[in-house]
Structure formats: structure tokens, C-alpha cells
Amino acid sequence: DAGVTQSPTHLIKTRGQHVTLRCSPISGHKSVSWYQQVLGQGPQFIFQYYEKEERGRGNFPDRFSARQFPNYSSELNVNALLLGDSALYLCASSSGTGRDDGYTFGSGTRLTVV
Amino acid sequence: SQELEQSPQSLIVQEGKNLTINCTSSKTLYGLYWYKQKYGEGLIFLMMLQKGGEEKSHEKITAKLDEKKQQSSLHITASQPSHAGIYLCGAGVMFSGGYNKLIFGAGTRLAVHP
């Protein structure tokens, strides 16, 4: 079975542009979470989606948005990019059924804003 | 809000030596996850601990959660160059609706020299 798939793997954007990152969860998993990892720090929670509904949102500006599709894949959109948005963006897949959920992470998308 | 502190921040050991990484939480842990990350890549799940006093092992890596569920340790026996990377502890934190997200420590960077 395929693991969590993220695309693209690397991306370079200019300040002010927008970007769309994509994630396909493990087959059978209905929940996708997005995390931002700045160099030298642990991942920070951005969003969690379950069956197309947003369950939770971290402390990120409205420039960050996401959605989940009927096939449970997800997109993370970031508008008006800032230099500080340069980071590794990680997608985590889970069943979404509750507290004991295990999380499987993808390999991430490395975003560089210049 | 809950915070995780990892120690040490970085570690350099000679191949074959044992080592321990610690993760301390500011609040009671209801689910403690250990992940390994190669530089710039995704997170690889190692172990999840939930019960006070619980201990799990996989190959040469052992993780423990203390009885009070506020501290976890990760112990590597007879380290190898393949153990090099960043070790992250993550805690399941509830948000509204009864679902959880992960918060992470800043990570411990491990180098193993032959």
C-alpha cells in the first residue's frame, strides 16, 4: 500500500505569490492534518480535516487555507507569500476516529520563498 | 497551553555507545509519540506510549513513559550510523470536538561517528 503522498517535493516561489500543496492520505484514512516545520524547530499544527470538514486550526493567519476532497486528498493553499513562509510542509494521515489515532507523515514539501 | 521540552538539543556519540533522549511535558501526557526525521525529510513513526509506566522496544530503541505521564525517554543501545537524524517527541492535545492534534518538541539532533 502506498504511504502518504505529497506533491510537489520542492517549490520555489516569489514573495506575494500563492502556492498550492497537495496530499493523498493512506488508503482508508479519512483525516488529513497539515504541519509547518521551520528549520531547527518541531512541526507546528496548521489544520486538520475529516470527511471534508475542518476540525481544527492552528495559530496561522488567514492567508493559509485548506480543503479536503471526497476522495480524502487535501490541498493547502498559502496566499501572499512571505519570506517567513519558507519551511517544510508536512501532511499527516490518520483514521480520524479519536484520541488514540496514530499519525503517518508524508515526506513533505520544501517551500522556499525568495 | 502544553509545551514539550527535549534534551539534549544535540548529541554526538561514538558508534556502539548507548544514549538517552528525554522529553518533558508541562502537562499530563495522554499520548506520547516518538518520530525520527532525516534532515529535510518526513517523519518516521517509531513508537506511541499511552499508559503510565509503559515501555516499548523496537530493534535497539526503547521508549518509556513515566508513571506520572509527564516525561518520556528514548534509549538507543549500541548506536549505529543509521541511527543518526533528528528525534522528535510529540504529544496528542485535545481540541474542541474531542479530536486531537500533535504538538512537538524542538527535536534532538543525533550524530553517530564510526
PDB file of C-alpha atoms in Angstrom:
ATOM      1  CA  ASP A   1       0.000   0.000   0.000  1.00  0.00           C
ATOM      2  CA  ALA A   2       1.176   3.495  -0.782  1.00  0.00           C
ATOM      3  CA  GLY A   3       2.004   5.714   2.163  1.00  0.00           C
ATOM      4  CA  VAL A   4       1.143   9.381   2.457  1.00  0.00           C
ATOM      5  CA  THR A   5       1.941  11.126  -0.823  1.00  0.00           C
ATOM      6  CA  GLN A   6       2.811  14.808  -1.021  1.00  0.00           C
ATOM      7  CA  SER A   7       3.467  16.931  -4.074  1.00  0.00           C
ATOM      8  CA  PRO A   8       5.493  18.722  -5.166  1.00  0.00           C
ATOM      9  CA  THR A   9       8.618  17.739  -3.226  1.00  0.00           C
ATOM     10  CA  HIS A  10      10.294  21.114  -3.690  1.00  0.00           C
ATOM     11  CA  LEU A  11       8.998  24.514  -4.693  1.00  0.00           C
ATOM     12  CA  ILE A  12      10.478  27.976  -5.095  1.00  0.00           C
ATOM     13  CA  LYS A  13       8.139  30.966  -5.089  1.00  0.00           C
ATOM     14  CA  THR A  14       8.490  34.736  -5.051  1.00  0.00           C
ATOM     15  CA  ARG A  15       7.135  36.957  -2.271  1.00  0.00           C
ATOM     16  CA  GLY A  16       3.498  37.846  -2.864  1.00  0.00           C
ATOM     17  CA  GLN A  17       2.723  34.774  -4.948  1.00  0.00           C
ATOM     18  CA  HIS A  18       0.388  31.995  -3.880  1.00  0.00           C
ATOM     19  CA  VAL A  19       1.096  28.277  -3.616  1.00  0.00           C
ATOM     20  CA  THR A  20      -0.929  25.054  -3.523  1.00  0.00           C
ATOM     21  CA  LEU A  21       0.431  21.942  -1.851  1.00  0.00           C
ATOM     22  CA  ARG A  22      -1.195  18.541  -2.225  1.00  0.00           C
ATOM     23  CA  CYS A  23      -1.534  15.464  -0.058  1.00  0.00           C
ATOM     24  CA  SER A  24      -3.030  11.997  -0.558  1.00  0.00           C
ATOM     25  CA  PRO A  25      -3.604  10.039   2.659  1.00  0.00           C
ATOM     26  CA  ILE A  26      -3.154   6.341   3.242  1.00  0.00           C
ATOM     27  CA  SER A  27      -5.968   4.313   1.739  1.00  0.00           C
ATOM     28  CA  GLY A  28      -8.780   4.023   4.288  1.00  0.00           C
ATOM     29  CA  HIS A  29      -7.722   7.086   6.280  1.00  0.00           C
ATOM     30  CA  LYS A  30     -10.302   9.857   6.334  1.00  0.00           C
ATOM     31  CA  SER A  31      -8.370  12.565   8.163  1.00  0.00           C
ATOM     32  CA  VAL A  32      -5.560  14.793   6.955  1.00  0.00           C
ATOM     33  CA  SER A  33      -3.564  17.230   9.079  1.00  0.00           C
ATOM     34  CA  TRP A  34      -1.100  19.849   7.887  1.00  0.00           C
ATOM     35  CA  TYR A  35       2.019  20.967   9.746  1.00  0.00           C
ATOM     36  CA  GLN A  36       4.655  23.604   9.103  1.00  0.00           C
ATOM     37  CA  GLN A  37       8.244  22.901  10.145  1.00  0.00           C
ATOM     38  CA  VAL A  38      10.647  25.795  10.118  1.00  0.00           C
ATOM     39  CA  LEU A  39      14.334  24.898  10.079  1.00  0.00           C
ATOM     40  CA  GLY A  40      15.576  23.951  13.525  1.00  0.00           C
ATOM     41  CA  GLN A  41      12.117  23.620  15.094  1.00  0.00           C
ATOM     42  CA  GLY A  42       9.488  20.966  15.586  1.00  0.00           C
ATOM     43  CA  PRO A  43       6.405  20.852  13.326  1.00  0.00           C
ATOM     44  CA  GLN A  44       3.587  23.304  14.095  1.00  0.00           C
ATOM     45  CA  PHE A  45      -0.074  22.342  13.582  1.00  0.00           C
ATOM     46  CA  ILE A  46      -1.887  24.256  10.815  1.00  0.00           C
ATOM     47  CA  PHE A  47      -5.141  22.410  10.006  1.00  0.00           C
ATOM     48  CA  GLN A  48      -6.968  19.142  10.476  1.00  0.00           C
ATOM     49  CA  TYR A  49      -9.686  17.909   8.124  1.00  0.00           C
ATOM     50  CA  TYR A  50     -12.022  14.943   8.431  1.00  0.00           C
ATOM     51  CA  GLU A  51     -14.525  13.959   5.759  1.00  0.00           C
ATOM     52  CA  LYS A  52     -14.182  17.359   4.077  1.00  0.00           C
ATOM     53  CA  GLU A  53     -14.881  19.308   7.269  1.00  0.00           C
ATOM     54  CA  GLU A  54     -12.329  21.424   9.125  1.00  0.00           C
ATOM     55  CA  ARG A  55     -11.916  20.042  12.645  1.00  0.00           C
ATOM     56  CA  GLY A  56      -9.256  22.367  13.918  1.00  0.00           C
ATOM     57  CA  ARG A  57      -6.971  25.199  13.018  1.00  0.00           C
ATOM     58  CA  GLY A  58      -3.674  26.299  14.500  1.00  0.00           C
ATOM     59  CA  ASN A  59      -2.405  29.803  15.086  1.00  0.00           C
ATOM     60  CA  PHE A  60      -1.791  30.748  11.456  1.00  0.00           C
ATOM     61  CA  PRO A  61      -3.019  33.809   9.520  1.00  0.00           C
ATOM     62  CA  ASP A  62      -5.968  33.725   7.135  1.00  0.00           C
ATOM     63  CA  ARG A  63      -3.510  33.587   4.236  1.00  0.00           C
ATOM     64  CA  PHE A  64      -3.412  29.883   4.987  1.00  0.00           C
ATOM     65  CA  SER A  65      -6.405  27.825   3.868  1.00  0.00           C
ATOM     66  CA  ALA A  66      -7.075  24.199   3.093  1.00  0.00           C
ATOM     67  CA  ARG A  67      -9.719  21.855   1.841  1.00  0.00           C
ATOM     68  CA  GLN A  68     -10.365  18.142   1.623  1.00  0.00           C
ATOM     69  CA  PHE A  69     -11.912  16.367  -1.322  1.00  0.00           C
ATOM     70  CA  PRO A  70     -14.402  13.448  -1.458  1.00  0.00           C
ATOM     71  CA  ASN A  71     -11.504  11.027  -2.041  1.00  0.00           C
ATOM     72  CA  TYR A  72      -9.937  12.385   1.232  1.00  0.00           C
ATOM     73  CA  SER A  73      -6.993  14.019  -0.521  1.00  0.00           C
ATOM     74  CA  SER A  74      -6.252  17.557   0.590  1.00  0.00           C
ATOM     75  CA  GLU A  75      -4.804  20.850  -0.573  1.00  0.00           C
ATOM     76  CA  LEU A  76      -3.064  23.512   1.479  1.00  0.00           C
ATOM     77  CA  ASN A  77      -3.126  26.998  -0.030  1.00  0.00           C
ATOM     78  CA  VAL A  78      -0.997  29.909   1.052  1.00  0.00           C
ATOM     79  CA  ASN A  79      -1.620  33.381  -0.386  1.00  0.00           C
ATOM     80  CA  ALA A  80       0.573  36.484  -0.428  1.00  0.00           C
ATOM     81  CA  LEU A  81       3.693  34.509   0.413  1.00  0.00           C
ATOM     82  CA  LEU A  82       6.193  35.966   2.853  1.00  0.00           C
ATOM     83  CA  LEU A  83       9.840  35.047   3.309  1.00  0.00           C
ATOM     84  CA  GLY A  84       8.873  33.594   6.683  1.00  0.00           C
ATOM     85  CA  ASP A  85       6.632  31.034   4.994  1.00  0.00           C
ATOM     86  CA  SER A  86       9.753  29.196   3.827  1.00  0.00           C
ATOM     87  CA  ALA A  87       9.518  25.830   5.537  1.00  0.00           C
ATOM     88  CA  LEU A  88       8.921  22.119   5.180  1.00  0.00           C
ATOM     89  CA  TYR A  89       5.177  21.480   4.959  1.00  0.00           C
ATOM     90  CA  LEU A  90       4.143  18.087   6.248  1.00  0.00           C
ATOM     91  CA  CYS A  91       0.918  16.215   5.751  1.00  0.00           C
ATOM     92  CA  ALA A  92      -0.202  13.607   8.287  1.00  0.00           C
ATOM     93  CA  SER A  93      -2.783  10.926   7.625  1.00  0.00           C
ATOM     94  CA  SER A  94      -4.929   9.281  10.302  1.00  0.00           C
ATOM     95  CA  SER A  95      -8.164   7.344  10.619  1.00  0.00           C
ATOM     96  CA  GLY A  96      -9.691  10.328  12.398  1.00  0.00           C
ATOM     97  CA  THR A  97     -11.686   8.234  14.810  1.00  0.00           C
ATOM     98  CA  GLY A  98     -10.470   9.636  18.087  1.00  0.00           C
ATOM     99  CA  ARG A  99      -7.857  10.178  20.738  1.00  0.00           C
ATOM    100  CA  ASP A 100      -5.847   7.045  20.055  1.00  0.00           C
ATOM    101  CA  ASP A 101      -5.206   7.935  16.461  1.00  0.00           C
ATOM    102  CA  GLY A 102      -1.809   7.182  15.045  1.00  0.00           C
ATOM    103  CA  TYR A 103      -0.383   9.660  12.577  1.00  0.00           C
ATOM    104  CA  THR A 104       1.577   8.740   9.437  1.00  0.00           C
ATOM    105  CA  PHE A 105       3.519  11.571   7.859  1.00  0.00           C
ATOM    106  CA  GLY A 106       4.438  12.165   4.252  1.00  0.00           C
ATOM    107  CA  SER A 107       7.894  13.190   3.070  1.00  0.00           C
ATOM    108  CA  GLY A 108       6.904  16.836   2.959  1.00  0.00           C
ATOM    109  CA  THR A 109       7.062  19.723   0.507  1.00  0.00           C
ATOM    110  CA  ARG A 110      10.033  22.044   0.872  1.00  0.00           C
ATOM    111  CA  LEU A 111       8.833  25.587   0.096  1.00  0.00           C
ATOM    112  CA  THR A 112      11.373  28.334  -0.448  1.00  0.00           C
ATOM    113  CA  VAL A 113      10.132  31.918  -0.774  1.00  0.00           C
ATOM    114  CA  VAL A 114      12.587  34.366  -2.333  1.00  0.00           C
TER     115      VAL A 114
ATOM    116  CA  SER B   1      -1.044  25.552  26.591  1.00  0.00           C
ATOM    117  CA  GLN B   2       1.041  22.401  26.723  1.00  0.00           C
ATOM    118  CA  GLU B   3       4.726  22.506  25.865  1.00  0.00           C
ATOM    119  CA  LEU B   4       7.295  19.798  25.272  1.00  0.00           C
ATOM    120  CA  GLU B   5      10.952  20.250  26.094  1.00  0.00           C
ATOM    121  CA  GLN B   6      13.541  17.869  24.671  1.00  0.00           C
ATOM    122  CA  SER B   7      17.040  17.337  25.979  1.00  0.00           C
ATOM    123  CA  PRO B   8      19.719  17.358  24.903  1.00  0.00           C
ATOM    124  CA  GLN B   9      19.291  19.611  21.865  1.00  0.00           C
ATOM    125  CA  SER B  10      22.084  17.781  20.099  1.00  0.00           C
ATOM    126  CA  LEU B  11      24.195  14.728  20.731  1.00  0.00           C
ATOM    127  CA  ILE B  12      27.349  13.318  19.155  1.00  0.00           C
ATOM    128  CA  VAL B  13      28.254   9.755  20.087  1.00  0.00           C
ATOM    129  CA  GLN B  14      30.769   7.152  19.003  1.00  0.00           C
ATOM    130  CA  GLU B  15      29.346   4.137  17.197  1.00  0.00           C
ATOM    131  CA  GLY B  16      28.478   1.400  19.656  1.00  0.00           C
ATOM    132  CA  LYS B  17      27.711   3.728  22.552  1.00  0.00           C
ATOM    133  CA  ASN B  18      24.349   3.905  24.307  1.00  0.00           C
ATOM    134  CA  LEU B  19      22.401   7.146  24.550  1.00  0.00           C
ATOM    135  CA  THR B  20      19.213   8.586  26.019  1.00  0.00           C
ATOM    136  CA  ILE B  21      16.970  11.415  24.843  1.00  0.00           C
ATOM    137  CA  ASN B  22      14.418  12.963  27.179  1.00  0.00           C
ATOM    138  CA  CYS B  23      11.079  14.643  26.577  1.00  0.00           C
ATOM    139  CA  THR B  24       9.357  16.573  29.379  1.00  0.00           C
ATOM    140  CA  SER B  25       5.810  17.872  29.198  1.00  0.00           C
ATOM    141  CA  SER B  26       4.334  20.846  31.047  1.00  0.00           C
ATOM    142  CA  LYS B  27       1.064  18.879  31.426  1.00  0.00           C
ATOM    143  CA  THR B  28      -0.047  15.265  31.708  1.00  0.00           C
ATOM    144  CA  LEU B  29       0.568  13.282  28.552  1.00  0.00           C
ATOM    145  CA  TYR B  30      -2.340  11.337  27.054  1.00  0.00           C
ATOM    146  CA  GLY B  31      -0.436  10.030  24.105  1.00  0.00           C
ATOM    147  CA  LEU B  32       3.277  10.409  23.521  1.00  0.00           C
ATOM    148  CA  TYR B  33       4.722   9.801  20.073  1.00  0.00           C
ATOM    149  CA  TRP B  34       8.341   9.378  19.059  1.00  0.00           C
ATOM    150  CA  TYR B  35       9.349  10.123  15.473  1.00  0.00           C
ATOM    151  CA  LYS B  36      12.671  10.106  13.643  1.00  0.00           C
ATOM    152  CA  GLN B  37      13.416  12.578  10.867  1.00  0.00           C
ATOM    153  CA  LYS B  38      16.249  12.549   8.391  1.00  0.00           C
ATOM    154  CA  TYR B  39      17.360  16.109   7.663  1.00  0.00           C
ATOM    155  CA  GLY B  40      14.781  17.849   5.455  1.00  0.00           C
ATOM    156  CA  GLU B  41      12.607  14.760   5.096  1.00  0.00           C
ATOM    157  CA  GLY B  42       9.347  13.469   6.533  1.00  0.00           C
ATOM    158  CA  LEU B  43       8.766  11.967   9.967  1.00  0.00           C
ATOM    159  CA  ILE B  44       9.134   8.233  10.505  1.00  0.00           C
ATOM    160  CA  PHE B  45       6.948   6.818  13.298  1.00  0.00           C
ATOM    161  CA  LEU B  46       8.879   4.947  15.974  1.00  0.00           C
ATOM    162  CA  MET B  47       6.563   4.332  18.921  1.00  0.00           C
ATOM    163  CA  MET B  48       3.483   5.577  20.755  1.00  0.00           C
ATOM    164  CA  LEU B  49       3.054   5.381  24.537  1.00  0.00           C
ATOM    165  CA  GLN B  50      -0.163   5.981  26.425  1.00  0.00           C
ATOM    166  CA  LYS B  51      -0.102   4.352  29.849  1.00  0.00           C
ATOM    167  CA  GLY B  52       1.950   5.449  32.838  1.00  0.00           C
ATOM    168  CA  GLY B  53       4.970   3.192  33.225  1.00  0.00           C
ATOM    169  CA  GLU B  54       4.591   1.844  29.695  1.00  0.00           C
ATOM    170  CA  GLU B  55       7.710   0.711  27.867  1.00  0.00           C
ATOM    171  CA  LYS B  56       8.064  -0.307  24.230  1.00  0.00           C
ATOM    172  CA  SER B  57      11.020  -1.552  22.234  1.00  0.00           C
ATOM    173  CA  HIS B  58      11.778  -1.856  18.544  1.00  0.00           C
ATOM    174  CA  GLU B  59      15.121  -3.270  17.497  1.00  0.00           C
ATOM    175  CA  LYS B  60      17.685  -1.307  19.540  1.00  0.00           C
ATOM    176  CA  ILE B  61      15.361   1.543  20.521  1.00  0.00           C
ATOM    177  CA  THR B  62      13.379   1.567  23.777  1.00  0.00           C
ATOM    178  CA  ALA B  63      10.920   4.241  24.840  1.00  0.00           C
ATOM    179  CA  LYS B  64       9.397   4.698  28.296  1.00  0.00           C
ATOM    180  CA  LEU B  65       6.649   6.878  29.731  1.00  0.00           C
ATOM    181  CA  ASP B  66       6.993   7.652  33.425  1.00  0.00           C
ATOM    182  CA  GLU B  67       4.304   6.795  35.960  1.00  0.00           C
ATOM    183  CA  LYS B  68       3.158  10.406  36.265  1.00  0.00           C
ATOM    184  CA  LYS B  69       2.884  10.646  32.460  1.00  0.00           C
ATOM    185  CA  GLN B  70       4.849  13.858  32.205  1.00  0.00           C
ATOM    186  CA  GLN B  71       8.183  12.574  30.965  1.00  0.00           C
ATOM    187  CA  SER B  72       9.334  10.126  28.338  1.00  0.00           C
ATOM    188  CA  SER B  73      12.762   8.833  27.457  1.00  0.00           C
ATOM    189  CA  LEU B  74      14.120   7.237  24.301  1.00  0.00           C
ATOM    190  CA  HIS B  75      17.108   4.956  24.733  1.00  0.00           C
ATOM    191  CA  ILE B  76      19.283   3.635  21.906  1.00  0.00           C
ATOM    192  CA  THR B  77      21.550   0.696  22.640  1.00  0.00           C
ATOM    193  CA  ALA B  78      24.785   0.158  20.715  1.00  0.00           C
ATOM    194  CA  SER B  79      24.235   3.111  18.382  1.00  0.00           C
ATOM    195  CA  GLN B  80      24.948   2.822  14.649  1.00  0.00           C
ATOM    196  CA  PRO B  81      25.418   5.461  11.933  1.00  0.00           C
ATOM    197  CA  SER B  82      21.915   4.556  10.699  1.00  0.00           C
ATOM    198  CA  HIS B  83      20.508   5.965  13.954  1.00  0.00           C
ATOM    199  CA  ALA B  84      21.665   9.461  13.023  1.00  0.00           C
ATOM    200  CA  GLY B  85      18.946  12.046  12.478  1.00  0.00           C
ATOM    201  CA  ILE B  86      16.513  14.221  14.404  1.00  0.00           C
ATOM    202  CA  TYR B  87      14.373  12.623  17.095  1.00  0.00           C
ATOM    203  CA  LEU B  88      11.085  14.357  17.805  1.00  0.00           C
ATOM    204  CA  CYS B  89       8.646  13.727  20.607  1.00  0.00           C
ATOM    205  CA  GLY B  90       5.022  14.644  20.005  1.00  0.00           C
ATOM    206  CA  ALA B  91       2.039  14.824  22.351  1.00  0.00           C
ATOM    207  CA  GLY B  92      -1.619  14.365  21.487  1.00  0.00           C
ATOM    208  CA  VAL B  93      -3.503  17.506  22.560  1.00  0.00           C
ATOM    209  CA  MET B  94      -7.269  17.654  22.515  1.00  0.00           C
ATOM    210  CA  PHE B  95      -9.113  20.399  20.741  1.00  0.00           C
ATOM    211  CA  SER B  96     -12.847  21.046  20.528  1.00  0.00           C
ATOM    212  CA  GLY B  97     -14.984  18.162  19.372  1.00  0.00           C
ATOM    213  CA  GLY B  98     -12.913  15.555  21.163  1.00  0.00           C
ATOM    214  CA  TYR B  99     -10.292  15.250  18.479  1.00  0.00           C
ATOM    215  CA  ASN B 100      -6.596  15.734  18.867  1.00  0.00           C
ATOM    216  CA  LYS B 101      -3.628  17.308  17.188  1.00  0.00           C
ATOM    217  CA  LEU B 102       0.060  16.793  17.810  1.00  0.00           C
ATOM    218  CA  ILE B 103       2.393  19.286  19.399  1.00  0.00           C
ATOM    219  CA  PHE B 104       6.110  18.666  19.121  1.00  0.00           C
ATOM    220  CA  GLY B 105       9.311  19.349  20.938  1.00  0.00           C
ATOM    221  CA  ALA B 106      12.117  21.136  19.089  1.00  0.00           C
ATOM    222  CA  GLY B 107      13.913  17.848  18.436  1.00  0.00           C
ATOM    223  CA  THR B 108      17.228  16.260  19.375  1.00  0.00           C
ATOM    224  CA  ARG B 109      19.864  16.087  16.667  1.00  0.00           C
ATOM    225  CA  LEU B 110      21.889  12.892  16.851  1.00  0.00           C
ATOM    226  CA  ALA B 111      25.169  12.248  15.059  1.00  0.00           C
ATOM    227  CA  VAL B 112      26.880   8.849  15.310  1.00  0.00           C
ATOM    228  CA  HIS B 113      30.532   8.726  14.358  1.00  0.00           C
ATOM    229  CA  PRO B 114      32.126   5.470  13.141  1.00  0.00           C
TER     230      PRO B 114
END
